[in-house]
């Protein structure tokens, strides 16, 4: 009788996940918990970390079937894998973004290309380590500091690396206030950091309306591989700048963006299963991502310093690092570092120009990468 | 079609082409943005009218 009861309990226990728990699950649950802690207690990028951390905890509980067909995380992941979510995120971002600073300072768009050296340093290093050329391309794009673009390019080049690349990209974007300032200070003098910049011209409504139409047309003409993302970014921006569909612009930049962020973060978190995530490859990708961010920040600052050799009216080189993208975090970092040097210096509007150009810089680099590697 | 070789040389070639081409294209965007204000001489949008007609 007792033996029967014990064996029944054993069967019951076998049907739960407890028997399948291993140290990898415990470690990943710990990582997820730290993310949730940082989001709630430290208020550290809660929009990203809360969903990622929660999903990471849940999928590492043995027996959890939310990632299987029928489970909600599975469908969230499908939205990312089928490249539905990233363009809709871009729609919302476009509806929230004023491209005025970029339109007003055409020369600063160069920083949007200059701050992307990190992509190529990481790409070459990834190849040296032993990744294939397509995997190296996907790893390199982490340096574009643009989450949806990183996901988009990875799904085209190396979909099996999505968990590592998306986690690395979003984690480093959240950590930019820690990563960028030391690099920025190392490459600039105190006098350079104190440079004040003149007032930016006002951009007319007509320019703001024409901008998304012109850019969407050019991107579709020259960069079809990344057109789905940039087109939606421009559509969102047209909704905003046209002033005639305020409700649509508010919905795209509000509810749509919130829902897509929820789906995206849970989808990313749900890919962080111990079985696939705890590998040497993950450590290599995370390391290469950091290299990409450091070099991108540095090359942006150096590009600004090179531009100063030719400009009559000098620019503050700190805005160069904002060219890495990651809107608006990188622009905010430029502003804060400059503000610490000179409390009367307000660089945020100036830094937004290269910051927004960085989005196009990443899209262009990603588009060329896909085209050269023969991926559509 | 010429493909990029899956080697370190291929990665370097890919990176150089991509980096330089990115500069070239973003310069093109800069040029377009620089000439964009010209449209203000041709046409002007009445913002107040747009806002009134919205929704």
PDB file of C-alpha atoms in Angstrom, chain A residues 152-274:
ATOM      1  CA  UNK A 152      15.573  42.207 -38.556  1.00  0.00           C
ATOM      2  CA  UNK A 153      19.099  41.623 -39.906  1.00  0.00           C
ATOM      3  CA  UNK A 154      19.657  38.622 -37.619  1.00  0.00           C
ATOM      4  CA  UNK A 155      16.458  36.945 -38.802  1.00  0.00           C
ATOM      5  CA  UNK A 156      17.726  37.313 -42.363  1.00  0.00           C
ATOM      6  CA  UNK A 157      21.350  36.287 -41.768  1.00  0.00           C
ATOM      7  CA  UNK A 158      21.500  33.966 -38.754  1.00  0.00           C
ATOM      8  CA  UNK A 159      18.087  33.336 -37.158  1.00  0.00           C
ATOM      9  CA  UNK A 160      19.534  30.731 -34.769  1.00  0.00           C
ATOM     10  CA  UNK A 161      21.503  33.528 -33.057  1.00  0.00           C
ATOM     11  CA  UNK A 162      18.427  35.669 -32.349  1.00  0.00           C
ATOM     12  CA  UNK A 163      18.369  35.039 -28.571  1.00  0.00           C
ATOM     13  CA  UNK A 164      21.997  36.018 -28.021  1.00  0.00           C
ATOM     14  CA  UNK A 165      22.024  38.967 -30.430  1.00  0.00           C
ATOM     15  CA  UNK A 166      18.733  40.503 -29.302  1.00  0.00           C
ATOM     16  CA  UNK A 167      19.652  40.170 -25.624  1.00  0.00           C
ATOM     17  CA  UNK A 168      23.126  41.653 -26.247  1.00  0.00           C
ATOM     18  CA  UNK A 169      21.732  44.538 -28.336  1.00  0.00           C
ATOM     19  CA  UNK A 170      18.998  45.504 -25.880  1.00  0.00           C
ATOM     20  CA  UNK A 171      21.203  45.011 -22.804  1.00  0.00           C
ATOM     21  CA  UNK A 172      23.958  47.249 -24.140  1.00  0.00           C
ATOM     22  CA  UNK A 173      21.427  49.869 -25.234  1.00  0.00           C
ATOM     23  CA  UNK A 174      20.172  49.918 -21.643  1.00  0.00           C
ATOM     24  CA  UNK A 175      23.771  50.143 -20.382  1.00  0.00           C
ATOM     25  CA  UNK A 176      24.840  52.991 -22.678  1.00  0.00           C
ATOM     26  CA  UNK A 177      24.995  55.558 -19.853  1.00  0.00           C
ATOM     27  CA  UNK A 178      27.698  53.350 -18.321  1.00  0.00           C
ATOM     28  CA  UNK A 179      29.542  52.270 -21.494  1.00  0.00           C
ATOM     29  CA  UNK A 180      29.813  55.518 -23.430  1.00  0.00           C
ATOM     30  CA  UNK A 181      31.066  58.267 -21.034  1.00  0.00           C
ATOM     31  CA  UNK A 182      34.517  56.751 -20.300  1.00  0.00           C
ATOM     32  CA  UNK A 183      35.176  56.324 -24.043  1.00  0.00           C
ATOM     33  CA  UNK A 184      33.940  59.857 -24.779  1.00  0.00           C
ATOM     34  CA  UNK A 185      36.154  61.381 -22.067  1.00  0.00           C
ATOM     35  CA  UNK A 186      39.165  59.354 -23.149  1.00  0.00           C
ATOM     36  CA  UNK A 187      39.002  60.698 -26.702  1.00  0.00           C
ATOM     37  CA  UNK A 188      38.288  64.370 -25.967  1.00  0.00           C
ATOM     38  CA  UNK A 189      39.985  67.219 -24.147  1.00  0.00           C
ATOM     39  CA  UNK A 190      38.218  69.287 -21.486  1.00  0.00           C
ATOM     40  CA  UNK A 191      38.179  72.251 -23.864  1.00  0.00           C
ATOM     41  CA  UNK A 192      36.494  70.158 -26.575  1.00  0.00           C
ATOM     42  CA  UNK A 193      33.858  68.888 -24.165  1.00  0.00           C
ATOM     43  CA  UNK A 194      33.015  72.477 -23.226  1.00  0.00           C
ATOM     44  CA  UNK A 195      32.311  73.647 -26.772  1.00  0.00           C
ATOM     45  CA  UNK A 196      28.902  75.325 -26.991  1.00  0.00           C
ATOM     46  CA  UNK A 197      26.950  75.078 -30.212  1.00  0.00           C
ATOM     47  CA  UNK A 198      24.802  77.762 -31.803  1.00  0.00           C
ATOM     48  CA  UNK A 199      21.044  77.733 -32.151  1.00  0.00           C
ATOM     49  CA  UNK A 200      19.584  75.354 -34.753  1.00  0.00           C
ATOM     50  CA  UNK A 201      17.350  76.810 -37.459  1.00  0.00           C
ATOM     51  CA  UNK A 202      13.623  76.207 -37.324  1.00  0.00           C
ATOM     52  CA  UNK A 203      12.334  73.555 -39.736  1.00  0.00           C
ATOM     53  CA  UNK A 204       9.123  74.314 -41.622  1.00  0.00           C
ATOM     54  CA  UNK A 205       6.086  72.042 -41.639  1.00  0.00           C
ATOM     55  CA  UNK A 206       6.501  71.509 -45.379  1.00  0.00           C
ATOM     56  CA  UNK A 207      10.044  70.160 -44.875  1.00  0.00           C
ATOM     57  CA  UNK A 208       8.845  67.891 -42.089  1.00  0.00           C
ATOM     58  CA  UNK A 209       6.056  66.503 -44.289  1.00  0.00           C
ATOM     59  CA  UNK A 210       8.312  66.002 -47.308  1.00  0.00           C
ATOM     60  CA  UNK A 211      11.098  64.341 -45.305  1.00  0.00           C
ATOM     61  CA  UNK A 212       9.386  60.961 -44.645  1.00  0.00           C
ATOM     62  CA  UNK A 213       8.074  60.760 -48.213  1.00  0.00           C
ATOM     63  CA  UNK A 214      11.489  61.455 -49.756  1.00  0.00           C
ATOM     64  CA  UNK A 215      13.375  59.114 -47.418  1.00  0.00           C
ATOM     65  CA  UNK A 216      10.853  56.256 -47.804  1.00  0.00           C
ATOM     66  CA  UNK A 217      11.084  56.587 -51.592  1.00  0.00           C
ATOM     67  CA  UNK A 218      14.904  56.572 -51.550  1.00  0.00           C
ATOM     68  CA  UNK A 219      15.150  53.612 -49.196  1.00  0.00           C
ATOM     69  CA  UNK A 220      12.692  51.546 -51.241  1.00  0.00           C
ATOM     70  CA  UNK A 221      14.616  52.444 -54.382  1.00  0.00           C
ATOM     71  CA  UNK A 222      18.133  51.773 -53.111  1.00  0.00           C
ATOM     72  CA  UNK A 223      17.761  49.484 -50.082  1.00  0.00           C
ATOM     73  CA  UNK A 224      14.837  47.092 -50.563  1.00  0.00           C
ATOM     74  CA  UNK A 225      16.233  44.619 -47.979  1.00  0.00           C
ATOM     75  CA  UNK A 226      15.650  47.052 -45.095  1.00  0.00           C
ATOM     76  CA  UNK A 227      12.744  48.953 -46.635  1.00  0.00           C
ATOM     77  CA  UNK A 228      10.077  47.298 -44.416  1.00  0.00           C
ATOM     78  CA  UNK A 229      11.546  48.913 -41.316  1.00  0.00           C
ATOM     79  CA  UNK A 230      12.426  52.372 -42.618  1.00  0.00           C
ATOM     80  CA  UNK A 231       9.161  52.648 -44.560  1.00  0.00           C
ATOM     81  CA  UNK A 232       7.150  52.076 -41.398  1.00  0.00           C
ATOM     82  CA  UNK A 233       9.346  54.543 -39.499  1.00  0.00           C
ATOM     83  CA  UNK A 234       8.591  57.130 -42.163  1.00  0.00           C
ATOM     84  CA  UNK A 235       4.873  56.307 -42.254  1.00  0.00           C
ATOM     85  CA  UNK A 236       4.675  56.834 -38.501  1.00  0.00           C
ATOM     86  CA  UNK A 237       6.516  60.125 -38.885  1.00  0.00           C
ATOM     87  CA  UNK A 238       4.207  61.268 -41.697  1.00  0.00           C
ATOM     88  CA  UNK A 239       1.187  60.531 -39.474  1.00  0.00           C
ATOM     89  CA  UNK A 240       2.763  62.803 -36.856  1.00  0.00           C
ATOM     90  CA  UNK A 241       3.964  65.630 -39.047  1.00  0.00           C
ATOM     91  CA  UNK A 242       0.930  65.878 -41.340  1.00  0.00           C
ATOM     92  CA  UNK A 243      -1.108  67.114 -38.334  1.00  0.00           C
ATOM     93  CA  UNK A 244      -4.310  65.835 -39.940  1.00  0.00           C
ATOM     94  CA  UNK A 245      -4.461  62.403 -38.287  1.00  0.00           C
ATOM     95  CA  UNK A 246      -3.539  63.211 -34.715  1.00  0.00           C
ATOM     96  CA  UNK A 247      -5.513  60.261 -33.385  1.00  0.00           C
ATOM     97  CA  UNK A 248      -3.646  57.798 -35.631  1.00  0.00           C
ATOM     98  CA  UNK A 249      -0.286  59.288 -34.691  1.00  0.00           C
ATOM     99  CA  UNK A 250      -1.152  59.094 -30.993  1.00  0.00           C
ATOM    100  CA  UNK A 251      -2.320  55.482 -31.347  1.00  0.00           C
ATOM    101  CA  UNK A 252       0.787  54.437 -33.317  1.00  0.00           C
ATOM    102  CA  UNK A 253       3.164  56.139 -30.888  1.00  0.00           C
ATOM    103  CA  UNK A 254       1.139  55.122 -27.835  1.00  0.00           C
ATOM    104  CA  UNK A 255      -0.954  51.963 -27.795  1.00  0.00           C
ATOM    105  CA  UNK A 256       0.603  50.228 -30.825  1.00  0.00           C
ATOM    106  CA  UNK A 257       4.134  50.882 -29.589  1.00  0.00           C
ATOM    107  CA  UNK A 258       3.240  49.719 -26.071  1.00  0.00           C
ATOM    108  CA  UNK A 259       1.659  46.478 -27.304  1.00  0.00           C
ATOM    109  CA  UNK A 260       4.551  45.770 -29.661  1.00  0.00           C
ATOM    110  CA  UNK A 261       7.076  46.459 -26.889  1.00  0.00           C
ATOM    111  CA  UNK A 262       5.227  43.986 -24.682  1.00  0.00           C
ATOM    112  CA  UNK A 263       5.256  41.328 -27.401  1.00  0.00           C
ATOM    113  CA  UNK A 264       8.895  42.010 -28.310  1.00  0.00           C
ATOM    114  CA  UNK A 265      10.248  41.893 -24.774  1.00  0.00           C
ATOM    115  CA  UNK A 266       8.408  38.701 -23.850  1.00  0.00           C
ATOM    116  CA  UNK A 267       9.512  37.144 -27.155  1.00  0.00           C
ATOM    117  CA  UNK A 268      13.159  38.011 -26.449  1.00  0.00           C
ATOM    118  CA  UNK A 269      12.944  36.801 -22.854  1.00  0.00           C
ATOM    119  CA  UNK A 270      11.311  33.564 -23.981  1.00  0.00           C
ATOM    120  CA  UNK A 271      14.339  32.751 -26.145  1.00  0.00           C
ATOM    121  CA  UNK A 272      16.624  32.790 -23.084  1.00  0.00           C
ATOM    122  CA  UNK A 273      16.251  29.117 -22.246  1.00  0.00           C
ATOM    123  CA  UNK A 274      19.234  27.666 -20.387  1.00  0.00           C
TER     124      UNK A 274
END
